[in-house]
mmCIF file of C-alpha atoms in Angstrom:
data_model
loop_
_atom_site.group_PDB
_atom_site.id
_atom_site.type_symbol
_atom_site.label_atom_id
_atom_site.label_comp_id
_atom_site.label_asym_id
_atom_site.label_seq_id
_atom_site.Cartn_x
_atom_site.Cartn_y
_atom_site.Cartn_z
ATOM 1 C CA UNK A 78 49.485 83.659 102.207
ATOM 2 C CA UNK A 79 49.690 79.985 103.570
ATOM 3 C CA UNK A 80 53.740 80.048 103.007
ATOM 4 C CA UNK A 81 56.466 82.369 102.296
ATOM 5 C CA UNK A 82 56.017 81.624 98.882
ATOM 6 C CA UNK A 83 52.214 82.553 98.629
ATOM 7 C CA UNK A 84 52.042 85.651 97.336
ATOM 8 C CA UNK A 85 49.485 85.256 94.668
ATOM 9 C CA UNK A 86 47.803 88.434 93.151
ATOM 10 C CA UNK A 87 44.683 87.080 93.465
ATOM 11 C CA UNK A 88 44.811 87.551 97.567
ATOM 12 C CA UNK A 89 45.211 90.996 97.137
ATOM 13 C CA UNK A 90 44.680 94.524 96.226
ATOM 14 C CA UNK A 91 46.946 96.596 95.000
ATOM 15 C CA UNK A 92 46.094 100.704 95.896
ATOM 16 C CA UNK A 93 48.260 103.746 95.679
ATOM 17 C CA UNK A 94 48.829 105.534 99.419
ATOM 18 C CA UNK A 95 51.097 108.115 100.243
ATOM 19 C CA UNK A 96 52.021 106.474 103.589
ATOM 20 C CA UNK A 97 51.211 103.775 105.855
ATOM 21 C CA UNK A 98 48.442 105.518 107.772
ATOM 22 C CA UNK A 99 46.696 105.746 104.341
ATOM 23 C CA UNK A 100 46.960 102.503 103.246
ATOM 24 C CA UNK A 101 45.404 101.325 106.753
ATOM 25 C CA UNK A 102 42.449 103.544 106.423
ATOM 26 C CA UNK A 103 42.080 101.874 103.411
ATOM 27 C CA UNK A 104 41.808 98.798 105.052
ATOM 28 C CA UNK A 105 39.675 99.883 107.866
ATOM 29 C CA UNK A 106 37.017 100.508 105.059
ATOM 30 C CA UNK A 107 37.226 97.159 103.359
ATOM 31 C CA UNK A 108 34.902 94.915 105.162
ATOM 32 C CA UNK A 109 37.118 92.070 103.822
ATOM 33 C CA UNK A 110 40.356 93.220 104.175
ATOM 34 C CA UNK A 111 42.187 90.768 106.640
ATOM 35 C CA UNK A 112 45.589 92.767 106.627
ATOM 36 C CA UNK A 113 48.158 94.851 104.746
ATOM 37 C CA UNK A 114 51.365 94.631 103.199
ATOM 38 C CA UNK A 115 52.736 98.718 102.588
ATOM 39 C CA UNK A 116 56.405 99.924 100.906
ATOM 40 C CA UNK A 117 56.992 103.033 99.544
ATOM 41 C CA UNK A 118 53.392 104.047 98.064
ATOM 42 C CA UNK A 119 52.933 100.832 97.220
ATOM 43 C CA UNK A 120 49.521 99.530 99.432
ATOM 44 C CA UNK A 121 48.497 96.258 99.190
ATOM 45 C CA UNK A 122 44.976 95.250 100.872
ATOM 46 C CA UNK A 123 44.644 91.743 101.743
ATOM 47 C CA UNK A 124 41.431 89.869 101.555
ATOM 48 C CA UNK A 125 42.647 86.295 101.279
ATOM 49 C CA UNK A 126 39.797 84.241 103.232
ATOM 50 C CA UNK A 127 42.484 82.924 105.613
ATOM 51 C CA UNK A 128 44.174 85.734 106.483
ATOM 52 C CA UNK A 129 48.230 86.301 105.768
ATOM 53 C CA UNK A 130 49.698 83.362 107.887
ATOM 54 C CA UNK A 131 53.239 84.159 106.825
ATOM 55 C CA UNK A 132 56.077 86.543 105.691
ATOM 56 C CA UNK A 133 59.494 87.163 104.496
ATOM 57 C CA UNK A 134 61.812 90.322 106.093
ATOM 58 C CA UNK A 135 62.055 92.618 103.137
ATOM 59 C CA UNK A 136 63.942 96.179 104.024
ATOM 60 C CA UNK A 137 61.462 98.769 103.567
ATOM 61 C CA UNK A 138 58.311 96.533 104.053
ATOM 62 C CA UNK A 139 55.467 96.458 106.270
ATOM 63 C CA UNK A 140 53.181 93.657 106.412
ATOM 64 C CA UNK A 141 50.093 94.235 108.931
ATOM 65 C CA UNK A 142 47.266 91.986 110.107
ATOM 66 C CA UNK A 143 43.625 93.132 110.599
ATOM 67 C CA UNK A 144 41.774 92.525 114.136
ATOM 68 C CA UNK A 145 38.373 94.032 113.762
ATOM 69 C CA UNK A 146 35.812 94.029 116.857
ATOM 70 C CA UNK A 147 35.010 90.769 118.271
ATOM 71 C CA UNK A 148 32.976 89.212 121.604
ATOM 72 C CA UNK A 149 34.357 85.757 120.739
ATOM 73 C CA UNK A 150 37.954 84.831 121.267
ATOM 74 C CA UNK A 151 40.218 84.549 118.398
ATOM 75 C CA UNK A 152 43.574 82.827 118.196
ATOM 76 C CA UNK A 153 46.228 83.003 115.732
ATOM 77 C CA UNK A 154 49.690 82.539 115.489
ATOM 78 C CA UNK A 155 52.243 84.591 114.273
ATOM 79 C CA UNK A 156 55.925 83.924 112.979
ATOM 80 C CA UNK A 157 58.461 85.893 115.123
ATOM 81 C CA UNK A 158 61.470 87.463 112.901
ATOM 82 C CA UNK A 159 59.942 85.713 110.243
ATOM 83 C CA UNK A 160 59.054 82.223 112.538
ATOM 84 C CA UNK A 161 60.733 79.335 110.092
ATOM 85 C CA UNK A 162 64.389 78.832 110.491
ATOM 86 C CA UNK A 163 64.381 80.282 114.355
ATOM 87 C CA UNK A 164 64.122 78.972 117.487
ATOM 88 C CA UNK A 165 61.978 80.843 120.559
ATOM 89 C CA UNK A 166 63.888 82.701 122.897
ATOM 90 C CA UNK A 167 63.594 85.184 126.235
ATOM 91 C CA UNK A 168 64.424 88.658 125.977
ATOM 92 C CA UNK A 169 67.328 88.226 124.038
ATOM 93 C CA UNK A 170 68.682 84.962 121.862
ATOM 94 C CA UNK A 171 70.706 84.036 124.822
ATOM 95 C CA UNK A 172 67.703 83.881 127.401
ATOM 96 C CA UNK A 173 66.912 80.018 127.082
ATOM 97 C CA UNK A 174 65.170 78.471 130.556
ATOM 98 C CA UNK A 175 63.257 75.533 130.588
ATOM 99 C CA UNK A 176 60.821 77.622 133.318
ATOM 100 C CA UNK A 177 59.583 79.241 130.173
ATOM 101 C CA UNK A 178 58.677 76.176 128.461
ATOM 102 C CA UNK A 179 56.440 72.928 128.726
ATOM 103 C CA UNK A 180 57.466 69.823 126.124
ATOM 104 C CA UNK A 181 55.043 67.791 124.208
ATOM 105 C CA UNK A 182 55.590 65.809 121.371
ATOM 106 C CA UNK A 183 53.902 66.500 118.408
ATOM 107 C CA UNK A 184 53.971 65.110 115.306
ATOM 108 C CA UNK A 185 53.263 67.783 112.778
ATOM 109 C CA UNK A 186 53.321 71.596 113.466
ATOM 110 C CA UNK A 187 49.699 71.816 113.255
ATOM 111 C CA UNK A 188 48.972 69.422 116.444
ATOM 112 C CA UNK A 189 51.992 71.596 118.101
ATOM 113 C CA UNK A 190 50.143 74.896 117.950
ATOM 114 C CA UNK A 191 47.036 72.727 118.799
ATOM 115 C CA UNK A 192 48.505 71.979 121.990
ATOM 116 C CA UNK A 193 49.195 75.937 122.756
ATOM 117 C CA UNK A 194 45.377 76.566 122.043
ATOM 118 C CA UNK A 195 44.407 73.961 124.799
ATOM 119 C CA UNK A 196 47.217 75.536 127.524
ATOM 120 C CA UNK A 197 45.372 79.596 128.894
ATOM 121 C CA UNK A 198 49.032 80.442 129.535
ATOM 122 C CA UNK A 199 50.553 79.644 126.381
ATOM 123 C CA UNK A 200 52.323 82.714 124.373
ATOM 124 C CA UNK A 201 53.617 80.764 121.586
ATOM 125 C CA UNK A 202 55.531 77.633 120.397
ATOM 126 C CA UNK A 203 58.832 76.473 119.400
ATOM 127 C CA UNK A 204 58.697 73.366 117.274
ATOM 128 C CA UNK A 205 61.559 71.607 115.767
ATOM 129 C CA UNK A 206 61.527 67.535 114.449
ATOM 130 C CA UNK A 207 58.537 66.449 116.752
ATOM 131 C CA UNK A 208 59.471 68.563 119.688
ATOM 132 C CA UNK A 209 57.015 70.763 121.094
ATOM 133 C CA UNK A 210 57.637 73.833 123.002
ATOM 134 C CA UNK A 211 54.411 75.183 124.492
ATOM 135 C CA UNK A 212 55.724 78.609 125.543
ATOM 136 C CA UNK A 213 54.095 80.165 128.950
ATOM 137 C CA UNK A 214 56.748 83.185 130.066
ATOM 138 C CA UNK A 215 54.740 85.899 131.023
ATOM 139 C CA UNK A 216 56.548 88.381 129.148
ATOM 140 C CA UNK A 217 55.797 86.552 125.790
ATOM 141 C CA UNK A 218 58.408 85.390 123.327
ATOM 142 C CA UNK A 219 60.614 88.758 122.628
ATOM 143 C CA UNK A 220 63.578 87.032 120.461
ATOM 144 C CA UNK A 221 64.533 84.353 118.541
ATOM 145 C CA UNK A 222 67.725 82.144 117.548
ATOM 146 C CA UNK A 223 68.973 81.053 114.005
ATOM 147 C CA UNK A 224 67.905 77.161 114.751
ATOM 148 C CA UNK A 225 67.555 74.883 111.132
ATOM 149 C CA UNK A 226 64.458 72.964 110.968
ATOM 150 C CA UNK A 227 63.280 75.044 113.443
ATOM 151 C CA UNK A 228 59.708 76.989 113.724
ATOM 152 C CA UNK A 229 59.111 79.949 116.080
ATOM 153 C CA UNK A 230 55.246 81.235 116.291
ATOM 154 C CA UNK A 231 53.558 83.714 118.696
ATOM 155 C CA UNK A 232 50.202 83.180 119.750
ATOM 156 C CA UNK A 233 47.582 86.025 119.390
ATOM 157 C CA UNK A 234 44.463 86.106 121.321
ATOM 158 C CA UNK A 235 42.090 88.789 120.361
ATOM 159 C CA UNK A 236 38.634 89.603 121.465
ATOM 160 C CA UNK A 237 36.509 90.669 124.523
ATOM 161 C CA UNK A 238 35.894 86.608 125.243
ATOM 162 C CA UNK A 239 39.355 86.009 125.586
ATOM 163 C CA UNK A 240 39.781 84.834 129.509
ATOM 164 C CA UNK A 241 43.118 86.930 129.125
ATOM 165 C CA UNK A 242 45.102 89.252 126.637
ATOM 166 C CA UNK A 243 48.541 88.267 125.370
ATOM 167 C CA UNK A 244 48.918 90.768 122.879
ATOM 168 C CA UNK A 245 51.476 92.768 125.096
ATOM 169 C CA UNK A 246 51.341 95.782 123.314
ATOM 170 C CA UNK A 247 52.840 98.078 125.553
ATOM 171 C CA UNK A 248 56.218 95.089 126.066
ATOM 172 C CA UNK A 249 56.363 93.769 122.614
ATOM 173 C CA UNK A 250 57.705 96.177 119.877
ATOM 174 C CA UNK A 251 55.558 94.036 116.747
ATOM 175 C CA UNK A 252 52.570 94.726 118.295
ATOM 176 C CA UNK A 253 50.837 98.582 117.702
ATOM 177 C CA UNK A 254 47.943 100.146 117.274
ATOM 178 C CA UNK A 255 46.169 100.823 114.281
ATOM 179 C CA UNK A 256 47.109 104.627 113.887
ATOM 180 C CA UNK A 257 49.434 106.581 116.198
ATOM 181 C CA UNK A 258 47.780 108.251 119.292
ATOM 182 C CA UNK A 259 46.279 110.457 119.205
ATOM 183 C CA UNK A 260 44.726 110.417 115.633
ATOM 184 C CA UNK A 261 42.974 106.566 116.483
ATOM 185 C CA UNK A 262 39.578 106.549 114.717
ATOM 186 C CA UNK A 263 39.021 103.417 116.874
ATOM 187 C CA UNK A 264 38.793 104.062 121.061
ATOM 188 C CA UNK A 265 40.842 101.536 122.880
ATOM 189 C CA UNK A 266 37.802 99.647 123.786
ATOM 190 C CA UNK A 267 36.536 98.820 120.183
ATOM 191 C CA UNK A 268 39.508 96.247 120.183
ATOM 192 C CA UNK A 269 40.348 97.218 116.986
ATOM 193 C CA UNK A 270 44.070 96.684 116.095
ATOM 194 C CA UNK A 271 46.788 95.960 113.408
ATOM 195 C CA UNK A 272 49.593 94.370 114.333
ATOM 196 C CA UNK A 273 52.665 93.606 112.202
ATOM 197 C CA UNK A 274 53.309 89.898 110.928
ATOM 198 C CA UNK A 275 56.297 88.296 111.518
#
C-alpha cells in the first residue's frame, strides 16, 4: 500500500491462479484492479484507490502494477530493489557520476519527487536527509547501493501524452510486458502494460 507495512486485506483480492499469466488476466478483467501481487497459486488483485506505492523483496514473489490505456500522461514512481534503505546508482552500484545527477534541496521526499515531475529528463530520484537527486542519465537508474536513510525511486511515465517514454523496457530488466510475446491480448500500441514494483 502507502508503506512496506500496508498490506491490509481490505486493498485486495485474494483469487486462486495456476500461474502468473492467470492471475494477470485476472486483472486485465477487473476494471479496478490497479496491480498484482502473485506466489505460488496464490493471486492477489489489487484495487486499493492509490495504487501499490511500495514493496518488500520476498523470494518467490511477484508484485505487478497495472497501466491501462491512457491519452493523458501519468507519472509515478517506483522503489528500485525495494527503494528505502538504497541509494541510486549507474549500471552497477559502483557507477556514481555527478553527470547523472542535478541537486536540489528538498525538505520532505514528497517535494523531492515533485521536483523530478517538473524536470522532462528526469528518470528518478535519490533522496537522503534533505538532499535531492533529480536523476537525468539516459539509460535510467539500473542499480542501487545499501545507503541508510536513504530513498531510491524510479520515475514512470505512461501514456500517449507523455512528451517522451522512460519506461525502457527493452534496457531495464523490471520493466515487461503484460504477457510474453507472442500470446499479448493487448497490441503494443494499446499502451497497456504491467510492470513489476520495486
Amino acid at each position: 500500500g502507502s508503506s512496506r507495512s500496508d498490506n491490509s486485506p481490505s486493498h485486495y483480492t485474494v483469487l486462486q491462479q495456476n500461474t502468473l499469466k492467470g492471475c494477470k488476466k485476472e486483472c486485465e478483467m477487473n476494471p479496478s484492479c490497479m496491480g498484482v501481487e502473485y506466489s505460488g497459486g496464490r493471486c492477489e488483485i489489487w484495487t486499493r484507490l492509490g495504487g501499490i506505492e511500495s514493496s518488500v523483496v520476498l523470494q518467490g514473489f511477484t508484485c505487478l502494477h497495472f497501466l491501462r490505456p491512457t491519452s493523458s500522461c501519468l507519472m509515478l514512481f517506483e522503489g528500485v530493489d525495494g527503494g528505502e534503505e538504497r541509494a541510486c546508482r549507474g549500471s552497477t552500484a559502483d557507477d556514481y557520476s555527478e553527470d547523472y545527477f542535478q541537486v536540489k534541496e528538498a525538505q520532505t521526499l514528497e517535494s523531492c519527487e515533485a521536483y523530478c515531475e517538473a524536470e522532462p529528463a528526469c528518470v528518478g530520484i535519490s533522496y537522503s536527509k534533505c538532499r535531492c537527486e533529480i536523476w537525468v542519465r539516459p539509460q535510467g537508474i539500473q542499480a542501487t547501493t545499501a545507503q541508510c536513510g536513504s530513498v531510491c525511486r524510479r520515475m514512470v511515465r505512461w501514456g500517449l501524452g507523455c512528451p517522451i517514454q522512460t519506461l525502457f523496457l527493452d534496457e531495464l530488466q523490471p520493466l515487461q510486458p503484460l504477457h510474453d510475446e507472442p500470446s499479448s491480448t493487448f497490441p503494443r500500441t494499446d499502451r497497456t502494460s504491467l510492470i513489476l514494483v520495486g
